Amino acid sequence: MSSPVSVRCILESEVSQHRSKESCWVLVSGRVYDVTGFLRRHPGGEALILRQAGSDVSREMEGPPHRHSENARRWMEQYYIGDLIKDTAEPQTVRERRKATESEQTKEDQTGASRCSSVNTETDLVNWTKPLLWQVGHLGEKYDEWVHQPVDRPIRLFHSNFIEACSKTSWYMVPAVWLPMVLYLSWYCFTLLAQGDTRLFTTFTSEYTILVHKYSFPFLFLLGMFIWSLVEYLIHRFLFHMRPPASNYYLITLHFLLHGQHHKSPFDGSRLVFPPIPASFVIGGFYILVRVLMPLGLGLSVFVGGLCGYVVYDMIHYYLHYGCPKKGSYLYGLKAYHVKHHFEHQRLGFGITTRFWDHPFNSLIPEETFGKDH
């Protein structure tokens, strides 16, 4: 545990000097935070923070337009750098300042207000100096709460450097690997359909079959993208957000490998898209499925549309974490929606590229309401 002498006292005049993209500080109830590294990740856009730079954002944290969750407040504590003191105040010793801060905290607790403490990786439930994958299964009943308390630091999963490298990827690897395949298969499907050999219902009858025309390819392609949007939702909700039994070490480990590590470290840029090597096995499985269920030309046309949908999904997912969409745009709304999923509503809001499927499956994140006093 840190000693009281580690607290830094910062003058108002010093805080007011940090109001730019290069150095942005804000205040919350007398505590100073350096949020420079968080600017472009902020779901409301960096401009929203820069307008309040050097000033107290306590009221903004309560909303409107958005009431920040406990996880968001806990996350912010990672950027805490010291306590504010008035420029005109009498000099205080650091210990005196700490005593005053603790007194203020006691008053807050008595009035029902709460401030989330920072995530201390030294006293955390896992050893962050070692790979986490083989540790999380031992957390048992504590796993679900722990994994949904996000931290801003990279995660190491495996002991092997090679396997660890295979579990990571840069965002541009997804389009670099899969878009050439999308283009090739699109051309191949169109030429295959142009031969006039692809017909529906040939398994049941030879008299009442329906020819699949080559000009139907764009519609089959879009159908594949639409089907992918449903598959994306179902995987995210029922596989990635399964609730592993607290007593099952292996299911907890599997959950953390598939998705839990992303919720624990949502801004780990090397783990925001699916690495091509493991993705190839999943994509190969979908290819075999459509080949079994549909004629070659028809199945491939739907498959390539789904593959394109997957590429769009991964790119949008990365952008929702690191991009700065224009306020009021479609992606701006998606970014705010997805951040709520990470920090406040982990059991809702499973749509990534669209919120469409959250409506029929009753998993839409509710809109926030505020009293007249706001």
GROMACS .gro file of C-alpha atoms in nm, residues 8-20 23-28 30-36 49-50 52-57 80-87 97:
model
   43
    8ARG     CA    1   0.127   1.518  -0.495
    9CYS     CA    2  -0.026   1.860  -0.425
   10ILE     CA    3  -0.095   2.062  -0.742
   11LEU     CA    4  -0.168   2.435  -0.762
   12GLU     CA    5  -0.468   2.568  -0.955
   13SER     CA    6  -0.236   2.774  -1.173
   14GLU     CA    7  -0.049   2.461  -1.278
   15VAL     CA    8  -0.371   2.275  -1.366
   16SER     CA    9  -0.487   2.564  -1.584
   17GLN     CA   10  -0.175   2.530  -1.800
   18HIS     CA   11  -0.273   2.181  -1.917
   19ARG     CA   12  -0.558   2.244  -2.161
   20SER     CA   13  -0.438   2.100  -2.492
   23SER     CA   14  -0.135   1.774  -2.208
   24CYS     CA   15  -0.491   1.765  -2.078
   25TRP     CA   16  -0.577   1.770  -1.706
   26VAL     CA   17  -0.920   1.779  -1.543
   27LEU     CA   18  -1.050   1.800  -1.187
   28VAL     CA   19  -1.306   1.587  -1.005
   30GLY     CA   20  -1.045   1.836  -0.583
   31ARG     CA   21  -0.855   1.547  -0.742
   32VAL     CA   22  -0.640   1.606  -1.051
   33TYR     CA   23  -0.636   1.366  -1.347
   34ASP     CA   24  -0.409   1.360  -1.651
   35VAL     CA   25  -0.641   1.230  -1.926
   36THR     CA   26  -0.414   1.310  -2.221
   49ILE     CA   27  -1.300   1.685  -2.274
   50LEU     CA   28  -1.085   1.963  -2.419
   52GLN     CA   29  -1.352   2.127  -1.990
   53ALA     CA   30  -0.973   2.094  -1.967
   54GLY     CA   31  -0.823   2.257  -1.660
   55SER     CA   32  -1.160   2.277  -1.485
   56ASP     CA   33  -1.381   2.065  -1.259
   57VAL     CA   34  -1.588   1.803  -1.445
   80TYR     CA   35  -0.505   1.032  -1.097
   81ILE     CA   36  -0.188   1.237  -1.042
   82GLY     CA   37  -0.254   1.442  -0.727
   83ASP     CA   38  -0.479   1.668  -0.519
   84LEU     CA   39  -0.564   2.030  -0.591
   85ILE     CA   40  -0.460   2.313  -0.359
   86LYS     CA   41  -0.560   2.678  -0.390
   87ASP     CA   42  -0.295   2.920  -0.513
   97ARG     CA   43  -0.337   1.732   0.288
   0.00000   0.00000   0.00000
